[in-house]
CSV table of C-alpha atoms in Angstrom, one decimal:
chain,number,residue,atom,x,y,z
A,223,GLY,CA,-2.8,-47.5,176.5
A,224,GLU,CA,-3.5,-45.4,173.4
A,225,ASN,CA,-6.5,-42.9,173.7
A,226,VAL,CA,-8.0,-41.3,170.5
A,227,GLU,CA,-10.2,-38.3,170.6
A,228,GLN,CA,-12.3,-37.5,167.7
A,229,HIS,CA,-14.3,-34.1,166.9
A,230,PRO,CA,-16.8,-33.2,166.0
A,231,SER,CA,-19.3,-36.0,166.9
A,232,THR,CA,-21.7,-34.7,164.2
A,233,LEU,CA,-21.0,-32.6,161.1
A,234,SER,CA,-23.6,-31.2,158.6
A,235,VAL,CA,-22.3,-29.5,155.5
A,236,GLN,CA,-23.9,-28.3,152.2
A,237,GLU,CA,-23.3,-30.5,149.3
A,238,GLY,CA,-20.2,-29.3,147.4
A,239,ASP,CA,-18.6,-27.8,150.6
A,240,SER,CA,-15.5,-29.3,152.3
A,241,ALA,CA,-15.6,-31.4,155.6
A,242,VAL,CA,-12.8,-31.5,158.1
A,243,ILE,CA,-12.7,-34.2,161.0
A,244,LYS,CA,-9.9,-34.0,163.5
A,245,CYS,CA,-8.5,-36.7,165.9
A,246,THR,CA,-5.7,-36.4,168.5
A,247,TYR,CA,-4.0,-39.5,170.0
A,248,SER,CA,-2.0,-39.9,173.3
A,249,ASP,CA,0.6,-42.5,172.5
A,250,SER,CA,3.7,-41.1,170.7
A,251,ALA,CA,4.7,-44.6,169.6
A,252,SER,CA,1.6,-44.7,167.4
A,253,ASN,CA,2.8,-44.9,163.8
A,254,TYR,CA,-0.1,-45.8,161.6
A,255,PHE,CA,-3.4,-43.7,161.3
A,256,PRO,CA,-6.3,-45.1,159.1
A,257,TRP,CA,-9.7,-43.7,158.4
A,258,TYR,CA,-12.8,-45.7,158.1
A,259,LYS,CA,-16.2,-44.9,156.6
A,260,GLN,CA,-19.1,-46.9,158.0
A,261,GLU,CA,-22.6,-46.9,156.3
A,262,LEU,CA,-25.7,-48.1,158.2
A,263,GLY,CA,-25.7,-52.0,158.6
A,264,LYS,CA,-22.2,-52.6,157.1
A,265,GLY,CA,-18.7,-52.9,158.4
A,266,PRO,CA,-16.2,-50.2,158.3
A,267,GLN,CA,-14.5,-49.4,154.9
A,268,LEU,CA,-10.9,-48.3,154.8
A,269,ILE,CA,-11.0,-45.0,152.8
A,270,ILE,CA,-7.4,-43.7,153.5
A,271,ASP,CA,-4.5,-44.1,155.9
A,272,ILE,CA,-1.2,-42.4,156.7
A,273,ARG,CA,2.0,-43.5,158.2
A,274,SER,CA,4.2,-41.6,160.7
A,275,ASN,CA,6.9,-40.8,158.1
A,276,VAL,CA,4.5,-38.9,155.9
A,277,GLY,CA,2.8,-35.5,156.6
A,278,GLU,CA,0.0,-35.6,154.0
A,279,LYS,CA,-1.6,-38.0,151.7
A,280,LYS,CA,-4.3,-37.3,149.2
A,281,ASP,CA,-6.8,-39.7,147.1
A,282,GLN,CA,-8.9,-37.7,144.9
A,283,ARG,CA,-11.3,-35.8,147.0
A,284,ILE,CA,-9.9,-37.1,150.3
A,285,ALA,CA,-6.7,-36.1,152.1
A,286,VAL,CA,-5.3,-36.9,155.6
A,287,THR,CA,-2.8,-34.7,157.4
A,288,LEU,CA,-0.6,-35.8,160.3
A,289,ASN,CA,1.1,-33.7,162.8
A,290,LYS,CA,3.3,-36.0,165.0
A,291,THR,CA,4.6,-33.2,167.1
A,292,ALA,CA,1.2,-32.2,168.2
A,293,LYS,CA,-0.1,-35.8,167.9
A,294,HIS,CA,-3.2,-34.9,165.8
A,295,PHE,CA,-4.4,-36.0,162.4
A,296,SER,CA,-7.3,-34.7,160.2
A,297,LEU,CA,-9.5,-36.0,157.3
A,298,HIS,CA,-10.4,-33.5,154.6
A,299,ILE,CA,-13.2,-34.2,152.1
A,300,THR,CA,-13.6,-31.8,149.3
A,301,GLU,CA,-16.5,-31.2,147.1
A,302,THR,CA,-18.7,-33.4,149.2
A,303,GLN,CA,-21.5,-35.4,147.7
A,304,PRO,CA,-24.7,-37.1,149.2
A,305,GLU,CA,-23.0,-40.5,149.2
A,306,ASP,CA,-20.3,-39.2,151.5
A,307,SER,CA,-22.9,-39.1,154.2
A,308,ALA,CA,-21.9,-41.8,156.8
A,309,VAL,CA,-20.1,-42.2,160.1
A,310,TYR,CA,-16.4,-41.7,159.9
A,311,PHE,CA,-14.0,-43.2,162.4
A,312,CYS,CA,-10.4,-42.5,162.9
A,313,ALA,CA,-7.9,-44.9,164.3
A,314,ALA,CA,-4.2,-45.4,165.6
A,315,SER,CA,-1.9,-48.2,166.0
A,316,THR,CA,1.5,-48.8,167.3
A,317,GLY,CA,4.1,-51.2,166.3
A,318,GLY,CA,3.7,-53.3,163.1
A,319,GLY,CA,0.7,-54.9,161.6
A,320,ALA,CA,0.4,-57.1,164.6
A,321,ASP,CA,-1.3,-54.5,166.5
A,322,GLY,CA,-4.9,-53.9,166.7
A,323,LEU,CA,-6.5,-50.5,166.3
A,324,THR,CA,-7.7,-47.9,168.8
A,325,PHE,CA,-10.7,-46.0,167.4
A,326,GLY,CA,-12.1,-42.6,168.0
A,327,LYS,CA,-15.8,-42.2,168.8
A,328,GLY,CA,-16.8,-41.5,165.3
A,329,THR,CA,-18.2,-38.4,163.4
A,330,HIS,CA,-21.6,-38.6,161.7
A,331,LEU,CA,-21.2,-36.6,158.6
A,332,ILE,CA,-24.5,-35.3,157.0
A,333,ILE,CA,-24.4,-33.8,153.5
A,334,GLN,CA,-27.3,-31.3,153.1
A,335,PRO,CA,-28.5,-31.3,149.4
B,83,SER,CA,-7.5,-55.4,149.7
B,84,ALA,CA,-8.9,-58.6,151.5
B,85,VAL,CA,-12.6,-59.5,151.1
B,86,ILE,CA,-14.0,-60.8,154.4
B,87,SER,CA,-17.2,-62.7,155.2
B,88,GLN,CA,-18.9,-63.5,158.5
B,89,LYS,CA,-21.4,-65.9,159.6
B,90,PRO,CA,-24.1,-65.6,160.8
B,91,SER,CA,-25.0,-62.0,159.8
B,92,ARG,CA,-27.3,-61.8,162.8
B,93,ASP,CA,-28.7,-64.0,165.5
B,94,ILE,CA,-31.1,-63.7,168.4
B,95,CYS,CA,-30.0,-65.9,171.5
B,96,GLN,CA,-31.2,-66.7,174.7
B,97,ARG,CA,-29.2,-65.8,177.8
B,98,GLY,CA,-26.9,-68.6,179.1
B,99,THR,CA,-26.3,-70.0,175.6
B,100,SER,CA,-23.3,-69.6,173.4
B,101,LEU,CA,-22.9,-68.5,169.8
B,102,THR,CA,-19.9,-69.0,167.5
B,103,ILE,CA,-19.1,-66.5,164.8
B,104,GLN,CA,-17.2,-67.5,161.8
B,105,CYS,CA,-14.9,-65.1,159.9
B,106,GLN,CA,-13.4,-66.1,156.4
B,107,VAL,CA,-10.8,-64.2,154.4
B,108,ASP,CA,-10.4,-64.6,150.8
B,109,SER,CA,-6.6,-64.6,151.0
B,110,GLN,CA,-4.0,-65.7,153.5
B,111,VAL,CA,-3.3,-63.1,156.2
B,112,THR,CA,-0.8,-62.9,159.1
B,113,MET,CA,-3.2,-61.5,161.8
B,114,MET,CA,-6.9,-61.4,162.4
B,115,PHE,CA,-8.7,-59.3,164.9
B,116,TRP,CA,-12.0,-59.4,166.6
B,117,TYR,CA,-13.7,-56.1,167.7
B,118,ARG,CA,-17.1,-55.3,169.4
B,119,GLN,CA,-19.3,-52.3,168.5
B,120,GLN,CA,-22.2,-51.4,170.5
B,121,PRO,CA,-25.0,-50.0,168.3
B,122,GLY,CA,-24.2,-46.2,167.5
B,123,GLN,CA,-20.8,-46.5,169.3
B,124,SER,CA,-17.3,-46.9,168.4
B,125,LEU,CA,-15.2,-50.2,167.9
B,126,THR,CA,-13.3,-51.8,170.7
B,127,LEU,CA,-10.7,-54.4,170.2
B,128,ILE,CA,-11.4,-57.7,172.0
B,129,ALA,CA,-8.5,-59.8,170.9
B,130,THR,CA,-5.8,-60.4,168.2
B,131,ALA,CA,-5.6,-63.8,166.6
B,132,ASN,CA,-2.4,-65.3,165.0
B,133,GLN,CA,-2.3,-68.6,163.4
B,134,GLY,CA,-0.9,-71.3,165.4
B,135,SER,CA,-0.8,-69.5,168.7
B,136,GLU,CA,-3.1,-68.5,171.4
B,137,ALA,CA,-5.2,-65.2,170.9
B,138,THR,CA,-4.0,-62.1,172.8
B,139,TYR,CA,-6.9,-60.5,174.8
B,140,GLU,CA,-7.4,-56.9,175.6
B,141,SER,CA,-8.1,-55.6,179.0
B,142,GLY,CA,-11.6,-56.4,180.0
B,143,PHE,CA,-11.9,-59.5,177.7
B,144,VAL,CA,-11.1,-63.0,178.8
B,145,ILE,CA,-10.6,-66.3,177.0
B,146,ASP,CA,-13.3,-68.1,179.1
B,147,LYS,CA,-15.8,-65.6,177.8
B,148,PHE,CA,-14.7,-65.1,174.3
B,149,PRO,CA,-12.7,-68.1,173.1
B,150,ILE,CA,-11.1,-67.7,169.6
B,151,SER,CA,-9.7,-70.2,167.3
B,152,ARG,CA,-7.4,-69.5,164.4
B,153,PRO,CA,-6.9,-72.9,162.6
B,154,ASN,CA,-5.4,-71.5,159.3
B,155,LEU,CA,-4.4,-68.3,157.6
B,156,THR,CA,-7.9,-67.6,156.3
B,157,PHE,CA,-10.3,-68.5,158.9
B,158,SER,CA,-11.1,-67.6,162.5
B,159,THR,CA,-13.9,-68.0,165.0
B,160,LEU,CA,-15.1,-66.1,168.0
B,161,THR,CA,-17.5,-67.7,170.6
B,162,VAL,CA,-19.5,-65.6,173.0
B,163,SER,CA,-20.0,-67.8,175.9
B,164,ASN,CA,-22.7,-67.9,178.5
B,165,MET,CA,-24.3,-64.9,177.1
B,166,SER,CA,-26.2,-62.1,178.9
B,167,PRO,CA,-28.2,-59.2,177.5
B,168,GLU,CA,-24.9,-57.0,178.0
B,169,ASP,CA,-23.3,-59.1,175.2
B,170,SER,CA,-25.8,-57.7,172.7
B,171,SER,CA,-23.7,-56.0,170.2
B,172,ILE,CA,-22.2,-56.0,166.6
B,173,TYR,CA,-19.0,-58.3,166.5
B,174,LEU,CA,-16.7,-57.6,163.7
B,175,CYS,CA,-13.6,-59.4,162.4
B,176,SER,CA,-10.7,-57.7,160.4
B,177,ALA,CA,-7.7,-59.0,158.6
B,178,GLY,CA,-4.3,-57.5,158.2
B,179,GLY,CA,-0.8,-57.5,159.3
B,180,GLY,CA,2.6,-57.3,157.9
B,181,ARG,CA,4.4,-54.1,156.7
B,182,ALA,CA,1.2,-52.8,155.0
B,183,HIS,CA,-0.7,-52.4,158.5
B,184,GLU,CA,-3.9,-52.1,156.6
B,185,GLN,CA,-6.9,-53.8,158.2
B,186,TYR,CA,-10.1,-54.6,156.3
B,187,PHE,CA,-13.3,-55.4,158.1
B,188,GLY,CA,-16.1,-58.0,157.6
B,189,PRO,CA,-19.7,-56.9,157.5
B,190,GLY,CA,-20.3,-57.7,161.1
B,191,THR,CA,-22.6,-60.1,163.2
B,192,ARG,CA,-25.4,-58.5,165.0
B,193,LEU,CA,-26.1,-60.3,168.2
B,194,THR,CA,-29.2,-59.9,170.4
B,195,VAL,CA,-29.4,-61.7,173.7
B,196,THR,CA,-32.8,-61.9,175.2
């Protein structure tokens, strides 16, 4: 089955700096890669996703890049703010919308004021 | 995006008992999924629930332990049966499916088994 590795497990950045979280996946059939933000006591919130036919996607301060050859994808957050502090999960899915997600272990992002 | 609610939000149960968790979506969806998240850990897929058919379970999860119902396109339940302390976890449902692939999660049910 699919295996998703995520690094780093903890990332501390100064407010206003950029943060990058990286994930690799094992199954070359995976074609959908979402990122979730989870705050304490809440369910994961979908923040951005990318499909296998696209190399990069941006939404305001958040961007995701995908390298299918290398089987890795990354989340980039620019101009970080205190409210960006949370746990971020990457995930991968094969097939159509009928497939569940395989998650990475998560990254605890800490924004230092 | 879909808005998902879960009941109960948390519960404390005794070992050997069962708990049924409800998941309600504000719109009709093709697929619903159930995940488990140990505190401070990642999410693990338990099963996929398609309306009108049997749920599909992932390796390590069985129907006798985690029976699932999906009576219509907006509702699903997960039962945690014959609970033991090892079942203490957060149980999350998500809704998605179709060409969009997007999955949206409920707030989770925090279960503690004593």
